[in-house]
Coordinates of C-alpha atoms in Angstrom, one line a residue:
Chain A
M234 CA -111.7 116.7 136.5
P235 CA -112.1 113.8 133.8
A236 CA -108.4 114.7 132.4
L237 CA -107.5 113.1 135.9
V238 CA -109.1 110.3 135.0
L239 CA -107.5 109.8 131.5
L240 CA -104.4 110.5 133.0
G241 CA -105.2 108.1 135.8
I242 CA -105.5 105.4 133.2
F243 CA -102.4 106.9 131.1
M244 CA -100.0 107.2 133.6
V245 CA -100.7 104.9 136.5
Y246 CA -100.9 101.8 133.8
P247 CA -97.5 102.2 132.4
I248 CA -95.8 102.7 135.5
L249 CA -97.2 99.6 137.5
W250 CA -96.7 98.1 134.0
S251 CA -93.3 98.7 133.9
L252 CA -92.7 97.9 137.8
W253 CA -94.3 94.7 137.4
M254 CA -91.8 94.0 134.6
S255 CA -89.0 94.5 136.8
F256 CA -90.5 92.2 139.3
Q257 CA -90.5 89.7 136.1
V258 CA -87.1 89.6 135.6
G259 CA -86.6 88.9 139.5
R260 CA -89.3 86.3 139.4
G261 CA -88.1 84.9 136.0
M262 CA -84.6 84.4 137.1
N263 CA -85.9 83.2 140.9
F264 CA -87.8 80.2 139.0
S265 CA -86.0 78.7 136.7
F266 CA -82.1 78.5 138.7
G267 CA -82.5 80.2 142.2
G268 CA -79.9 82.5 144.0
T269 CA -76.5 83.2 142.3
A270 CA -76.5 80.2 139.7
N271 CA -76.9 83.0 137.4
I272 CA -74.2 85.1 138.5
V273 CA -71.7 82.2 138.9
R274 CA -72.4 81.3 135.2
L275 CA -72.0 84.8 134.5
T276 CA -68.0 84.7 135.7
Q277 CA -67.4 81.7 133.7
D278 CA -68.5 82.5 130.5
P279 CA -66.3 83.2 127.8
V280 CA -68.6 85.2 125.8
F281 CA -70.1 87.3 128.0
I282 CA -66.4 88.8 128.9
R283 CA -66.1 89.0 125.3
A284 CA -69.0 90.8 125.0
L285 CA -68.5 93.5 127.8
T286 CA -65.5 94.1 126.9
N287 CA -66.4 94.5 123.3
T288 CA -69.0 96.8 124.8
L289 CA -66.8 98.7 126.8
L290 CA -64.1 99.3 124.1
F291 CA -66.6 100.5 121.6
L292 CA -67.7 103.1 124.6
A293 CA -64.5 103.9 125.6
V294 CA -63.4 104.7 121.8
Q295 CA -66.4 106.1 119.9
V296 CA -68.0 108.1 122.7
P297 CA -65.4 110.6 123.2
I298 CA -64.2 110.8 119.1
M299 CA -68.1 111.6 118.5
L300 CA -68.4 114.0 121.1
V301 CA -65.4 116.2 120.6
L302 CA -66.3 116.2 116.9
A303 CA -69.5 117.1 117.8
L304 CA -68.4 119.5 120.3
F305 CA -66.0 120.9 117.4
F306 CA -68.5 121.3 114.6
A307 CA -70.9 122.9 116.7
N308 CA -68.7 126.0 118.1
A309 CA -67.6 126.1 114.4
L310 CA -71.2 126.4 112.9
N311 CA -71.6 128.9 116.1
D312 CA -69.9 131.5 114.2
S313 CA -72.5 133.9 112.6
R314 CA -69.9 134.7 109.8
L315 CA -69.7 131.7 109.1
W316 CA -70.6 131.1 105.5
G317 CA -73.0 128.6 104.4
R318 CA -73.8 127.7 108.0
G319 CA -77.1 126.7 106.7
F320 CA -75.5 123.6 104.0
F321 CA -72.9 122.4 106.4
R322 CA -75.4 122.0 109.6
T323 CA -78.2 120.1 107.3
A324 CA -75.4 118.4 105.8
I325 CA -73.8 117.2 109.1
F326 CA -77.2 116.4 110.6
L327 CA -78.7 114.3 107.7
P328 CA -77.0 111.0 108.8
C329 CA -79.5 111.3 111.6
V330 CA -82.7 111.0 109.8
T331 CA -81.4 107.5 107.7
S332 CA -83.2 104.4 108.7
L333 CA -80.5 102.4 111.0
V334 CA -81.3 99.3 108.4
A335 CA -80.6 101.7 105.9
Y336 CA -77.0 102.8 107.2
S337 CA -76.1 100.1 108.2
V338 CA -76.3 98.2 104.7
I339 CA -74.9 101.2 103.0
F340 CA -72.0 101.0 105.3
K341 CA -71.2 97.2 104.3
S342 CA -71.3 98.0 100.6
I343 CA -68.7 101.0 100.8
F344 CA -66.6 97.8 103.1
A345 CA -66.9 95.0 100.9
L346 CA -64.0 93.3 99.9
D347 CA -63.7 95.2 96.2
G348 CA -65.5 98.1 97.4
I349 CA -65.5 101.7 97.2
A350 CA -63.5 102.5 100.4
N351 CA -60.8 99.7 99.7
Q352 CA -59.8 101.0 95.9
T353 CA -60.0 105.0 97.6
L354 CA -57.2 103.7 99.5
M355 CA -55.2 102.1 97.2
F356 CA -55.9 105.0 94.9
I357 CA -54.2 107.4 97.2
N358 CA -51.7 104.9 98.2
L359 CA -52.3 104.4 101.8
I360 CA -52.9 100.9 101.4
D361 CA -51.4 98.4 98.9
N362 CA -54.1 95.4 99.6
P363 CA -57.7 95.8 100.0
I364 CA -58.4 95.6 104.0
N365 CA -60.8 92.8 104.2
W366 CA -62.8 95.5 106.4
L367 CA -65.7 93.0 108.1
S368 CA -64.3 89.7 108.3
D369 CA -61.0 91.5 110.3
P370 CA -61.8 91.7 114.2
F371 CA -59.7 95.2 114.8
W372 CA -61.1 96.4 110.9
A373 CA -64.7 94.9 111.6
R374 CA -64.9 96.8 115.0
V375 CA -63.3 100.1 112.9
V376 CA -66.2 99.8 110.6
V377 CA -68.9 99.7 113.4
I378 CA -67.7 102.5 115.4
T379 CA -67.1 104.5 111.6
A380 CA -70.6 104.1 111.7
I381 CA -72.1 104.9 114.5
T382 CA -70.4 107.7 114.6
W383 CA -71.2 108.7 111.5
R384 CA -75.3 108.0 112.0
W385 CA -74.7 110.2 115.8
T386 CA -72.5 112.7 115.7
G387 CA -75.0 115.0 114.1
Y388 CA -77.7 114.6 116.5
N389 CA -75.3 115.9 119.4
M390 CA -74.0 118.1 117.6
I391 CA -77.7 120.1 117.2
F392 CA -78.2 119.7 121.4
Y393 CA -74.7 121.8 121.5
L394 CA -75.9 124.0 118.8
A395 CA -78.9 124.8 120.8
A396 CA -77.6 125.4 123.8
M397 CA -74.5 127.9 122.3
Q398 CA -77.6 130.0 120.7
N399 CA -78.7 130.1 124.3
I400 CA -75.6 131.6 125.6
D401 CA -75.3 135.4 125.9
R402 CA -73.3 137.0 123.2
S403 CA -72.1 139.8 125.2
I404 CA -69.7 137.1 127.5
Y405 CA -67.8 136.1 124.0
E406 CA -67.6 140.1 123.4
A407 CA -66.0 141.2 127.0
A408 CA -63.6 138.1 126.8
R409 CA -62.3 139.7 123.2
I410 CA -61.7 143.0 124.2
D411 CA -59.8 141.4 126.9
G412 CA -57.7 140.1 124.2
V413 CA -58.6 136.4 125.3
P414 CA -57.6 134.0 122.1
G415 CA -60.3 132.0 120.6
W416 CA -59.2 128.7 121.4
A417 CA -59.4 130.2 125.1
R418 CA -62.7 131.1 124.9
F419 CA -64.0 127.8 123.7
W420 CA -62.1 126.2 126.3
Y421 CA -62.8 128.5 129.3
L422 CA -66.0 130.2 128.0
T423 CA -68.3 127.8 125.8
V424 CA -67.0 124.4 127.4
P425 CA -68.2 125.2 131.2
L426 CA -71.2 127.0 130.3
L427 CA -72.0 123.8 128.1
K428 CA -71.5 121.8 130.7
P429 CA -75.1 120.2 131.5
V430 CA -75.4 119.5 127.5
I431 CA -72.2 117.9 128.0
L432 CA -72.9 115.6 130.4
F433 CA -76.6 114.7 128.8
T434 CA -75.4 113.9 125.6
S435 CA -72.5 112.0 127.2
V436 CA -75.3 109.8 129.3
I437 CA -77.8 109.8 126.5
S438 CA -74.4 108.1 124.1
T439 CA -73.1 105.9 126.7
I440 CA -77.0 104.5 127.2
G441 CA -77.1 104.3 123.5
T442 CA -73.7 102.8 123.0
L443 CA -74.4 100.0 126.1
Q444 CA -77.3 99.2 124.2
L445 CA -75.6 98.7 121.2
F446 CA -77.8 96.2 118.7
D447 CA -78.9 97.6 115.3
E448 CA -75.4 98.5 113.8
V449 CA -73.6 95.3 114.8
N450 CA -76.8 92.9 114.1
L451 CA -76.9 94.2 110.7
L452 CA -73.2 94.9 109.9
T453 CA -71.1 91.8 111.2
Q454 CA -73.8 90.0 113.6
G455 CA -71.4 90.3 116.1
G456 CA -68.3 88.4 114.1
P457 CA -65.6 87.8 112.8
S458 CA -65.1 85.0 115.8
D459 CA -67.7 87.4 118.2
S460 CA -65.1 90.3 118.2
T461 CA -68.2 92.5 118.0
L462 CA -70.2 91.0 119.8
T463 CA -72.1 93.4 122.3
L464 CA -74.0 92.9 125.5
S465 CA -77.3 93.6 123.6
L466 CA -76.6 91.6 120.8
Y467 CA -75.8 88.3 123.1
I468 CA -78.5 88.8 125.1
Y469 CA -80.6 88.9 121.7
N470 CA -78.8 85.6 121.0
L471 CA -79.3 83.8 124.3
S472 CA -83.3 84.9 124.1
F473 CA -84.0 84.2 120.5
R474 CA -81.1 82.7 118.6
F475 CA -80.0 79.8 120.7
M476 CA -82.0 77.7 123.0
P477 CA -84.4 80.3 125.1
S478 CA -82.0 80.7 128.3
F479 CA -84.4 83.9 129.2
G480 CA -83.1 84.2 133.3
Y481 CA -79.6 83.7 132.0
A482 CA -80.1 86.8 129.4
A483 CA -81.9 88.8 132.4
T484 CA -78.7 88.6 134.3
V485 CA -76.9 89.8 131.8
S486 CA -79.5 92.9 130.8
Y487 CA -78.9 94.0 134.7
V488 CA -75.0 94.1 133.8
I489 CA -76.2 96.6 131.7
V490 CA -78.5 98.4 134.0
I491 CA -75.6 98.4 136.7
L492 CA -73.2 99.8 134.2
V493 CA -75.5 102.4 132.5
G494 CA -75.7 103.5 136.6
I495 CA -72.0 103.2 137.7
L496 CA -71.0 105.4 134.4
S497 CA -73.4 107.9 134.7
L498 CA -72.8 108.6 138.5
I499 CA -69.1 108.8 137.6
Q500 CA -70.2 111.4 134.5
F501 CA -72.3 113.4 137.2
I502 CA -69.6 113.0 139.8
V503 CA -66.5 113.8 137.4
A504 CA -69.0 117.2 136.5
K505 CA -68.8 118.3 139.6
D506 CA -65.9 118.3 140.0
R507 CA -64.9 120.6 137.4
R508 CA -66.9 123.1 138.5
A509 CA -65.5 123.5 141.8
Chain B
M35 CA -58.1 140.8 113.4
S36 CA -57.7 138.9 110.2
S37 CA -53.5 137.6 111.3
P38 CA -52.5 134.9 109.3
L39 CA -52.7 133.0 111.3
A40 CA -56.6 133.1 112.4
L41 CA -56.9 133.1 108.3
L42 CA -55.2 129.6 108.6
G43 CA -57.1 128.7 111.4
R44 CA -60.8 129.8 109.5
A45 CA -59.2 128.0 106.3
G46 CA -59.1 124.7 108.0
T47 CA -62.0 124.8 109.7
Y48 CA -63.7 125.1 106.4
L49 CA -61.9 122.6 104.9
L50 CA -62.4 119.9 107.8
L51 CA -66.5 121.3 107.9
S52 CA -66.5 120.5 104.3
L53 CA -65.1 117.0 104.6
A54 CA -67.4 116.7 107.1
A55 CA -70.2 116.9 104.5
F56 CA -68.7 115.2 102.1
V57 CA -68.2 112.5 104.6
S58 CA -72.4 112.9 105.6
I59 CA -73.6 113.3 102.5
F60 CA -71.1 110.6 100.6
P61 CA -73.3 107.4 101.3
F62 CA -76.6 109.1 100.3
F63 CA -75.1 109.7 97.0
W64 CA -73.7 105.8 96.7
M65 CA -77.6 105.1 98.0
V66 CA -78.8 106.1 95.3
A67 CA -76.1 105.7 92.8
G68 CA -76.3 101.8 93.9
A69 CA -80.0 101.4 93.6
T70 CA -79.0 101.9 89.4
N71 CA -76.6 99.3 89.6
T72 CA -76.4 95.2 89.7
S73 CA -74.8 94.4 93.0
A74 CA -71.5 92.7 91.5
D75 CA -70.7 96.7 90.5
I76 CA -71.6 98.1 93.7
I77 CA -69.5 95.6 95.1
R78 CA -67.0 96.8 92.6
G79 CA -67.1 100.0 94.1
K80 CA -68.7 101.4 90.9
G81 CA -70.6 104.9 92.3
T82 CA -71.2 106.3 88.9
P83 CA -75.4 105.5 87.5
G84 CA -75.9 102.3 86.1
T85 CA -78.9 100.4 84.3
A86 CA -79.9 97.7 86.7
L87 CA -82.7 100.4 88.4
W88 CA -85.3 98.9 86.7
D89 CA -84.5 95.5 87.3
N90 CA -83.7 95.9 91.3
I91 CA -87.4 98.2 91.0
V92 CA -88.8 95.0 89.9
K93 CA -87.1 92.3 92.2
F94 CA -87.8 94.7 95.4
I95 CA -91.0 94.7 94.7
N96 CA -91.0 90.8 94.1
S97 CA -89.5 89.8 97.1
F98 CA -92.0 90.4 99.2
D99 CA -95.6 91.2 99.6
M100 CA -94.6 94.4 99.5
V101 CA -98.4 96.2 99.7
R102 CA -98.5 95.0 102.7
V103 CA -95.3 95.6 104.5
L104 CA -95.8 98.9 103.6
F105 CA -99.4 99.1 104.7
N106 CA -97.4 97.6 108.1
S107 CA -94.6 100.3 108.4
F108 CA -97.0 102.9 107.6
L109 CA -99.8 101.9 110.0
L110 CA -97.3 101.2 113.0
A111 CA -95.4 104.2 113.0
G112 CA -98.6 106.5 112.4
L113 CA -101.1 105.2 114.5
G114 CA -97.8 105.0 117.4
T115 CA -97.8 108.5 117.1
V116 CA -101.0 109.2 117.2
L117 CA -101.4 106.9 120.1
T118 CA -98.4 108.7 121.5
L119 CA -98.9 111.7 121.0
I120 CA -102.3 112.0 123.1
V121 CA -100.5 109.8 125.8
A122 CA -97.5 111.8 126.3
S123 CA -99.6 115.3 125.8
L124 CA -102.4 114.0 128.4
A125 CA -99.6 112.7 130.7
G126 CA -97.3 116.3 129.9
Y127 CA -100.3 118.2 130.6
G128 CA -101.8 116.5 133.2
F129 CA -97.7 116.4 135.3
E130 CA -97.2 120.5 135.2
M131 CA -100.9 121.4 135.7
F132 CA -102.3 119.7 138.6
R133 CA -99.8 119.8 141.9
S134 CA -100.0 116.5 144.4
R135 CA -97.6 115.7 147.0
F136 CA -96.3 112.9 144.9
R137 CA -96.3 114.5 141.9
E138 CA -92.4 114.7 141.7
K139 CA -91.4 112.2 143.4
I140 CA -93.5 109.6 140.4
F141 CA -92.1 112.1 137.3
G142 CA -88.7 111.4 139.2
G143 CA -89.0 107.7 139.7
L144 CA -89.8 108.3 135.6
L145 CA -86.6 109.4 134.7
L146 CA -85.1 106.9 136.5
M147 CA -86.5 104.9 134.2
L148 CA -85.7 106.2 131.6
S149 CA -81.8 105.3 131.8
I150 CA -83.0 101.1 132.1
P151 CA -81.7 99.8 128.7
F152 CA -84.1 98.6 126.7
A153 CA -82.4 95.3 126.5
A154 CA -83.0 94.6 130.3
L155 CA -86.8 94.9 129.4
M156 CA -86.8 92.9 125.9
I157 CA -87.2 89.9 128.1
P158 CA -89.9 90.5 130.3
L159 CA -92.1 92.3 127.9
F160 CA -92.1 89.5 125.2
V161 CA -92.9 86.8 128.1
L162 CA -95.6 89.7 129.4
M163 CA -96.5 90.1 125.7
A164 CA -96.8 86.0 124.9
N165 CA -98.9 85.8 128.1
F166 CA -101.4 88.2 126.8
K167 CA -101.1 85.9 123.7
I168 CA -100.7 88.8 120.9
I169 CA -97.4 87.9 119.9
N170 CA -97.5 88.9 115.9
T171 CA -99.8 91.4 116.1
Y172 CA -99.5 95.3 116.0
Q173 CA -100.6 95.8 119.4
A174 CA -97.6 93.9 120.5
V175 CA -95.7 96.2 118.7
L176 CA -97.1 99.3 119.8
L177 CA -98.1 98.7 123.8
P178 CA -95.1 99.2 124.7
T179 CA -94.0 102.7 123.0
I180 CA -97.1 104.6 123.7
A181 CA -95.9 105.9 127.1
S182 CA -92.9 107.0 125.9
I183 CA -91.3 108.5 129.1
F184 CA -89.0 110.6 126.7
I185 CA -92.2 112.0 124.8
I186 CA -93.9 112.5 128.4
F187 CA -91.2 114.3 130.4
Y188 CA -90.9 116.6 126.4
F189 CA -94.5 117.5 126.5
R190 CA -93.9 118.7 130.4
Q191 CA -90.9 120.9 129.5
A192 CA -92.9 122.4 127.1
T193 CA -96.1 122.7 129.1
K194 CA -94.0 125.5 131.6
A195 CA -94.6 127.8 128.8
F196 CA -98.5 127.5 128.6
P197 CA -99.9 130.5 130.6
N198 CA -101.6 129.6 133.4
E199 CA -103.9 132.8 132.5
L200 CA -105.4 131.2 129.5
R201 CA -106.7 128.5 131.9
D202 CA -108.0 130.0 134.7
A203 CA -109.9 132.1 132.1
A204 CA -111.3 129.1 130.7
R205 CA -112.3 127.8 133.7
I206 CA -114.1 130.8 134.6
D207 CA -116.4 131.1 131.6
G208 CA -117.0 127.1 132.2
L209 CA -115.0 124.9 130.5
K210 CA -114.4 121.1 131.8
E211 CA -111.3 120.0 131.2
W212 CA -111.2 117.9 128.2
Q213 CA -112.5 121.2 127.1
I214 CA -109.4 123.1 128.1
F215 CA -107.6 120.6 127.1
L216 CA -108.5 120.0 123.7
Y217 CA -109.6 123.6 122.2
V218 CA -107.1 125.5 124.5
Y219 CA -104.7 123.7 125.1
M220 CA -103.8 121.5 122.2
P221 CA -104.4 124.5 119.9
V222 CA -101.5 127.0 121.5
M223 CA -99.3 124.0 121.9
R224 CA -98.7 122.8 118.1
S225 CA -95.6 123.7 117.8
T226 CA -94.6 121.0 120.1
Y227 CA -96.7 118.7 118.6
A228 CA -95.1 118.8 115.0
A229 CA -91.8 118.7 117.0
A230 CA -92.7 115.4 119.0
T231 CA -94.8 113.9 115.7
I232 CA -91.3 114.0 113.7
I233 CA -89.2 112.5 116.5
V234 CA -91.7 110.3 117.5
F235 CA -92.6 109.0 114.0
M236 CA -88.7 108.5 113.1
N237 CA -88.7 106.5 116.4
N238 CA -91.0 104.5 115.4
W239 CA -90.8 104.0 111.7
N240 CA -87.1 102.9 112.0
S241 CA -87.6 101.0 115.1
Y242 CA -86.2 97.5 114.3
L243 CA -84.8 95.5 117.7
W244 CA -88.5 94.9 119.1
P245 CA -90.5 94.6 116.0
L246 CA -88.1 92.4 115.0
I247 CA -88.5 90.1 118.3
V248 CA -92.6 90.4 118.0
L249 CA -93.4 90.0 114.7
Q250 CA -92.7 87.0 113.5
T251 CA -94.5 86.0 110.2
N252 CA -93.6 87.6 106.5
E253 CA -97.4 89.2 106.4
M254 CA -96.7 91.4 109.5
K255 CA -93.2 92.4 108.7
T256 CA -92.4 96.3 108.4
L257 CA -90.0 97.9 105.3
T258 CA -87.2 98.0 108.2
L259 CA -87.5 94.4 109.1
V260 CA -87.5 93.9 104.7
V261 CA -84.0 95.4 103.8
A262 CA -82.7 94.0 107.2
T263 CA -83.9 90.5 106.2
L264 CA -82.5 90.9 102.5
T265 CA -79.3 91.7 104.1
S266 CA -78.8 88.7 105.9
G267 CA -78.1 86.0 103.4
Y268 CA -75.3 84.3 101.9
T269 CA -75.2 86.9 99.0
P270 CA -77.4 89.6 99.9
D271 CA -78.0 91.6 96.1
F272 CA -76.8 95.1 96.8
G273 CA -79.1 96.8 94.0
V274 CA -81.7 96.1 95.2
I275 CA -80.8 96.4 99.0
M276 CA -80.6 100.1 97.7
V277 CA -83.6 100.3 96.5
G278 CA -85.1 99.1 99.3
A279 CA -82.9 101.7 101.8
I280 CA -84.5 104.1 99.7
C281 CA -87.7 103.4 100.8
A282 CA -87.0 103.4 103.9
T283 CA -85.2 106.5 104.2
L284 CA -86.8 108.6 102.2
P285 CA -90.2 109.5 104.3
T286 CA -88.5 110.2 107.1
L287 CA -85.9 112.4 105.0
I288 CA -89.0 114.2 103.3
I289 CA -90.3 114.8 107.0
F290 CA -87.1 116.0 107.9
F291 CA -86.5 118.7 104.8
V292 CA -90.7 120.2 105.2
L293 CA -90.5 120.6 108.8
Q294 CA -86.9 121.4 109.5
R295 CA -87.4 124.6 111.6
R296 CA -89.4 123.0 113.4
F297 CA -87.5 120.0 114.0
V298 CA -84.3 122.6 115.6
E299 CA -86.6 124.5 117.7
G300 CA -87.9 120.8 118.7
M301 CA -84.9 119.7 120.0
L302 CA -84.1 123.0 121.7
G303 CA -87.2 122.4 123.6
A304 CA -86.1 119.0 124.6
V305 CA -83.1 120.8 126.0
K306 CA -84.1 123.7 127.8

């Protein structure tokens, strides 16, 4: 019974806490502006539109690349005949333990104007002139996407690997004896069996990318000319860098909530469809 | 079995894996090499060890009150981890052990809250902290992170494997609920605690956005914030920053290597 009391304190308290939190947002908005003023401002705000498109662009490009890579690596590492499994697994997972700040800095220096990335590319004659990675809108996005993919692929891979190890080996044996080729075993057996995990990781990655902040703030601070500005960064700028505008920032943050909701729903529906 | 095509495929797999391993490890090598070079050399792409290591270390130590910064970082990450584990394991235990009509509803509500992005909570939380007048304190950093829904979820999943007979036997022996939790549950669940420790410690140690918002003076800053501050100038000294990056990475790296097996097990437990 005393445990129940403790539980009450520790469980109900945070619940009430976050409930109150959500009221705070609503109240804060109504207090300062009232009604739909913020939503109107939203549709007329070019910076917001840009942040939204950037975020969706990162999402559309980065999440599929990362999940496909993670799935591929997990599948390769799940092969018990593979030599050096432990090494590859540790190596690919290693980026996950780095501090966000540390890896952002490292990427910043690697992609400096005269940095090692440009030198290598010039050395193997892929480019003639150094690319100004972080000052060019297109390449800045490429660097951000590369950095996030570097950091999170191993993380997703571990989830897939864990799930693959729960799959009954005999299914594969049966398929192999029936003469099903390797790629087909992967596509028609592994992928469907992993669907719950794939769904889980895609939801988690979607939420993560929609909330993208640390990397862009440290790598580019949203620049050049807002080309890597994300919604989270915009919210931060609105609340803590420019003139504090909590109400409007809260409206922008609810755009993220709605996006997460919609995208998660789509992902669930897509996953259900495939089952049929 | 080993047709030329299959062999080719295998070679391709190894090639891709090696490439991935190289890409994964190279930045670590770059960080260590960078710590021994001057900033100009790093920007110029020098990847071989240099001689500026000592200079960089001295500069790094002198840039902030490092003793204080390290103290802040370890205190926040350590205390945060302990508190989170206590709260989350109690909650997970309670959710699984006690039946009530609202249990599944509350739990569903919790999972729903998990999908609310932090950006949406950031402002109300900040306003709340300002109302409590605890901006720029340790409490402000810790309070919102302690009741981690993800870890509660994780503990509940793990508690499903806790044998009910053990609890019933303890009850018959006349142990009170808190005694069961302390003397039976906790020892049995040690590997769950170990895995959760790693996850929570890493999260807290690397935490950036929330501390950035609530910690405002230099003597409260954590290592993560200090390294970030060093990078934000117009002419960041990359050699010094690399020393900082190593300091920021080392604790999690050590924890990962020491508890690697448990970590993978922990992730496994979370998926099931």
